[in-house]
Coordinates of C-alpha atoms in Angstrom, one line a residue:
Chain A
D1 CA 23.4 1.2 6.2
I2 CA 25.3 3.6 4.0
K3 CA 23.9 7.1 4.1
M4 CA 23.9 9.2 0.9
T5 CA 23.9 13.0 1.3
Q6 CA 22.8 14.7 -1.9
S7 CA 23.0 18.4 -2.6
P8 CA 21.5 20.7 -3.4
S9 CA 18.0 19.6 -2.6
S10 CA 16.7 22.0 -5.2
M11 CA 18.1 24.4 -7.7
Y12 CA 17.2 26.8 -10.5
A13 CA 19.4 27.0 -13.5
S14 CA 19.3 28.8 -16.9
L15 CA 19.1 27.1 -20.3
G16 CA 22.7 26.5 -21.5
E17 CA 24.1 26.6 -18.0
R18 CA 26.4 23.9 -16.6
V19 CA 24.8 22.1 -13.6
T20 CA 26.4 19.9 -11.0
I21 CA 24.8 17.8 -8.4
T22 CA 26.8 16.0 -5.7
C23 CA 26.4 13.0 -3.5
K24 CA 28.5 12.1 -0.6
A25 CA 28.4 8.5 0.9
S26 CA 29.0 7.8 4.5
Q27 CA 31.7 5.4 3.5
D28 CA 33.7 4.3 0.4
I29 CA 31.2 2.8 -2.1
N30 CA 33.8 1.7 -4.7
S31 CA 32.1 3.6 -7.5
Y32 CA 29.0 1.6 -7.3
L33 CA 26.8 4.6 -7.9
S34 CA 24.1 5.4 -10.3
W35 CA 22.3 8.6 -11.2
F36 CA 18.6 8.7 -12.1
Q37 CA 16.3 11.4 -13.5
Q38 CA 12.6 11.2 -12.6
K39 CA 9.8 13.2 -14.1
P40 CA 6.3 13.5 -12.5
G41 CA 4.3 10.3 -12.7
K42 CA 7.1 8.4 -14.3
S43 CA 9.6 5.8 -13.0
P44 CA 13.2 6.7 -12.7
K45 CA 15.4 6.8 -15.8
T46 CA 18.9 5.6 -15.3
L47 CA 21.5 8.1 -16.7
I48 CA 24.8 6.9 -15.3
Y49 CA 26.1 3.7 -13.6
R50 CA 29.3 2.8 -12.0
A51 CA 29.8 6.5 -11.2
N52 CA 30.8 7.5 -14.8
R53 CA 29.4 5.2 -17.4
L54 CA 26.7 6.7 -19.6
V55 CA 23.7 4.5 -20.2
D56 CA 23.1 3.9 -24.0
G57 CA 20.8 6.6 -25.4
V58 CA 21.4 9.2 -22.7
P59 CA 22.6 12.5 -24.2
S60 CA 26.4 13.1 -23.9
R61 CA 25.7 16.4 -22.0
F62 CA 25.3 14.2 -18.9
S63 CA 28.4 12.9 -17.2
G64 CA 29.3 11.4 -13.9
S65 CA 32.5 11.5 -11.9
G66 CA 33.9 10.7 -8.5
S67 CA 35.4 8.0 -6.4
G68 CA 35.5 6.8 -2.8
Q69 CA 32.8 8.7 -1.0
D70 CA 32.3 11.7 -3.3
Y71 CA 30.4 11.7 -6.6
S72 CA 28.9 14.2 -8.9
L73 CA 26.5 14.4 -11.9
S74 CA 27.0 17.2 -14.4
I75 CA 24.9 18.5 -17.2
S76 CA 27.2 20.5 -19.5
S77 CA 24.6 22.7 -21.1
L78 CA 21.1 22.6 -19.6
E79 CA 18.2 21.9 -21.9
Y80 CA 14.5 22.4 -21.1
E81 CA 13.8 18.7 -21.1
D82 CA 16.3 18.2 -18.2
M83 CA 13.8 19.5 -15.7
G84 CA 13.0 16.9 -13.1
I85 CA 14.2 15.3 -9.9
Y86 CA 17.6 13.7 -9.8
Y87 CA 18.6 10.9 -7.4
C88 CA 21.8 9.1 -6.7
L89 CA 21.9 5.5 -5.6
Q90 CA 24.7 3.6 -4.1
Y91 CA 24.7 -0.2 -4.6
D92 CA 27.9 -1.2 -3.0
E93 CA 26.0 -2.6 -0.1
F94 CA 22.2 -2.6 0.6
P95 CA 21.1 0.0 -1.9
T96 CA 20.3 3.5 -0.6
F97 CA 19.2 6.6 -2.4
G98 CA 20.2 10.2 -2.0
G99 CA 17.4 12.6 -1.0
G100 CA 17.0 14.0 -4.5
T101 CA 17.6 17.3 -6.3
K102 CA 14.7 19.1 -7.9
L103 CA 16.1 20.9 -10.9
E104 CA 14.0 23.7 -12.3
I105 CA 14.6 26.1 -15.2
K106 CA 15.2 29.7 -14.2
Chain B
Q1 CA 13.2 -5.3 -25.6
I2 CA 13.6 -5.8 -21.9
Q3 CA 10.5 -4.8 -20.0
L4 CA 9.1 -4.9 -16.5
V5 CA 5.4 -4.5 -16.5
Q6 CA 3.6 -3.9 -13.2
S7 CA -0.1 -4.5 -12.3
G8 CA -2.5 -1.7 -12.2
P9 CA -3.5 0.7 -9.4
E10 CA -5.1 -0.6 -6.2
L11 CA -7.6 1.1 -3.8
K12 CA -7.7 -0.7 -0.5
K13 CA -9.0 -0.2 3.1
P14 CA -6.9 -0.2 6.2
G15 CA -6.3 -3.8 7.3
E16 CA -6.7 -5.3 3.9
T17 CA -4.0 -7.0 1.8
V18 CA -2.6 -6.1 -1.6
K19 CA -0.5 -8.1 -4.0
I20 CA 1.3 -6.3 -6.8
S21 CA 3.0 -8.1 -9.7
C22 CA 6.0 -7.2 -11.9
K23 CA 6.3 -9.3 -15.1
A24 CA 9.6 -9.4 -16.8
S25 CA 10.1 -10.1 -20.5
D26 CA 12.9 -10.5 -23.0
Y27 CA 15.6 -11.8 -20.6
T28 CA 16.2 -14.8 -18.5
F29 CA 14.3 -14.0 -15.3
T30 CA 16.5 -16.0 -12.9
D31 CA 19.7 -14.2 -14.1
Y32 CA 18.9 -11.0 -12.1
S33 CA 17.5 -10.4 -8.6
M34 CA 14.4 -8.2 -8.4
H35 CA 14.3 -5.2 -6.2
W36 CA 11.4 -3.2 -4.8
V37 CA 11.2 0.5 -4.1
K38 CA 8.6 2.7 -2.4
Q39 CA 7.8 6.2 -3.3
A40 CA 5.2 7.9 -1.1
P41 CA 3.3 10.9 -2.6
G42 CA 5.7 13.8 -3.1
K43 CA 8.5 12.0 -1.5
G44 CA 11.8 10.4 -2.5
L45 CA 12.7 6.8 -3.3
K46 CA 13.1 4.3 -0.6
W47 CA 14.6 0.8 -1.0
M48 CA 12.4 -2.0 0.3
G49 CA 14.6 -5.0 -0.4
W50 CA 15.0 -7.7 -3.1
I51 CA 14.3 -11.3 -3.9
N52 CA 16.9 -13.7 -5.3
T53 CA 15.1 -15.0 -8.4
E54 CA 17.2 -18.2 -8.5
T55 CA 16.5 -19.3 -4.9
G56 CA 13.4 -17.3 -4.0
E57 CA 15.2 -15.9 -0.9
P58 CA 13.9 -12.5 0.0
T59 CA 15.9 -9.8 1.8
Y60 CA 14.0 -6.9 3.5
A61 CA 15.2 -3.5 4.6
D62 CA 14.5 -2.9 8.3
D63 CA 11.5 -0.6 7.7
F64 CA 9.9 -3.4 5.6
K65 CA 10.2 -6.4 7.9
G66 CA 6.9 -8.0 9.1
R67 CA 4.0 -7.0 6.8
F68 CA 5.8 -7.1 3.5
A69 CA 6.5 -10.2 1.5
F70 CA 8.3 -10.8 -1.8
S71 CA 7.6 -13.8 -3.9
L72 CA 8.0 -15.3 -7.3
E73 CA 6.2 -17.2 -10.0
T74 CA 9.3 -18.2 -12.0
S75 CA 7.4 -20.0 -14.7
A76 CA 5.7 -16.7 -15.5
S77 CA 8.8 -14.5 -15.0
T78 CA 6.9 -12.6 -12.4
A79 CA 7.8 -11.2 -9.1
Y80 CA 5.2 -10.1 -6.5
L81 CA 5.1 -7.7 -3.6
Q82 CA 2.4 -8.4 -1.0
I83 CA 1.6 -6.0 1.8
N84 CA -0.5 -7.3 4.7
N85 CA -2.6 -5.3 7.2
L86 CA -2.4 -2.2 5.1
K87 CA -2.0 1.2 6.8
N88 CA -2.6 4.7 5.6
E89 CA 1.2 5.3 5.4
D90 CA 1.4 2.5 2.8
T91 CA -0.2 4.8 0.3
A92 CA 2.6 5.0 -2.3
T93 CA 3.8 4.0 -5.7
Y94 CA 5.7 0.8 -5.6
L95 CA 8.4 0.1 -8.3
C96 CA 10.2 -3.0 -9.3
S97 CA 13.7 -2.9 -10.7
R98 CA 16.1 -5.5 -12.1
R99 CA 19.4 -5.7 -10.4
D100 CA 22.0 -5.3 -13.1
D101 CA 25.0 -3.0 -13.0
G102 CA 23.3 0.2 -12.2
F103 CA 19.6 -0.8 -12.1
A104 CA 18.9 0.1 -15.7
Y105 CA 15.4 -1.3 -15.9
W106 CA 12.3 -0.3 -14.0
G107 CA 8.7 -1.1 -13.9
Q108 CA 6.2 1.7 -14.5
G109 CA 5.1 1.7 -10.9
T110 CA 1.9 0.6 -9.1
L111 CA 0.0 3.1 -7.1
V112 CA -1.5 1.7 -3.9
T113 CA -4.0 3.9 -2.1
V114 CA -5.1 3.0 1.4
S115 CA -8.2 4.9 2.5
A116 CA -11.2 4.1 4.7

């Protein structure tokens, strides 16, 4: 199985700050990577698919990049509503999630 | 609009069986496989496997072989997850998700609580 190593596991950031979360796959996943945001008691919300494609309706402050084994999610200017837990998911082979990043406002 | 609507919360005793449903609407059910994900309380997301909605063939992750079963009722555009011989560690929210490019659609989750 492909292992996804996500970092950091938690972070505090200030409103307006640029935030970056990374995921490293144990092998090349050919950009088959999604990013999700999850809020308490809710199901995951898909933000990015195929590493860098923004889901319709997701604010443009979210962006994804990367290739091969290394991927990142960026939020250009943090807003209060961006608090939550973020997960990456590879779906090149049997899907596997990263461990999650809990994002809190400083 | 495309929706996946799951059945309501369940409270079960150890050793019992639970069957959770995931009803799809507004798309051709057999065009996309259905995947299942487990989220234990306060924990991350864990892939359980999927079912081919055309053939009914299930595929299970290693940790979910044996007591877990995926099935379909294609005429009702519904996928099911059955867990047999429930254990305390099965207490979790179970989510269904349609396999498209990126898993864009999710059910709202079904909380299963296992307690004597």
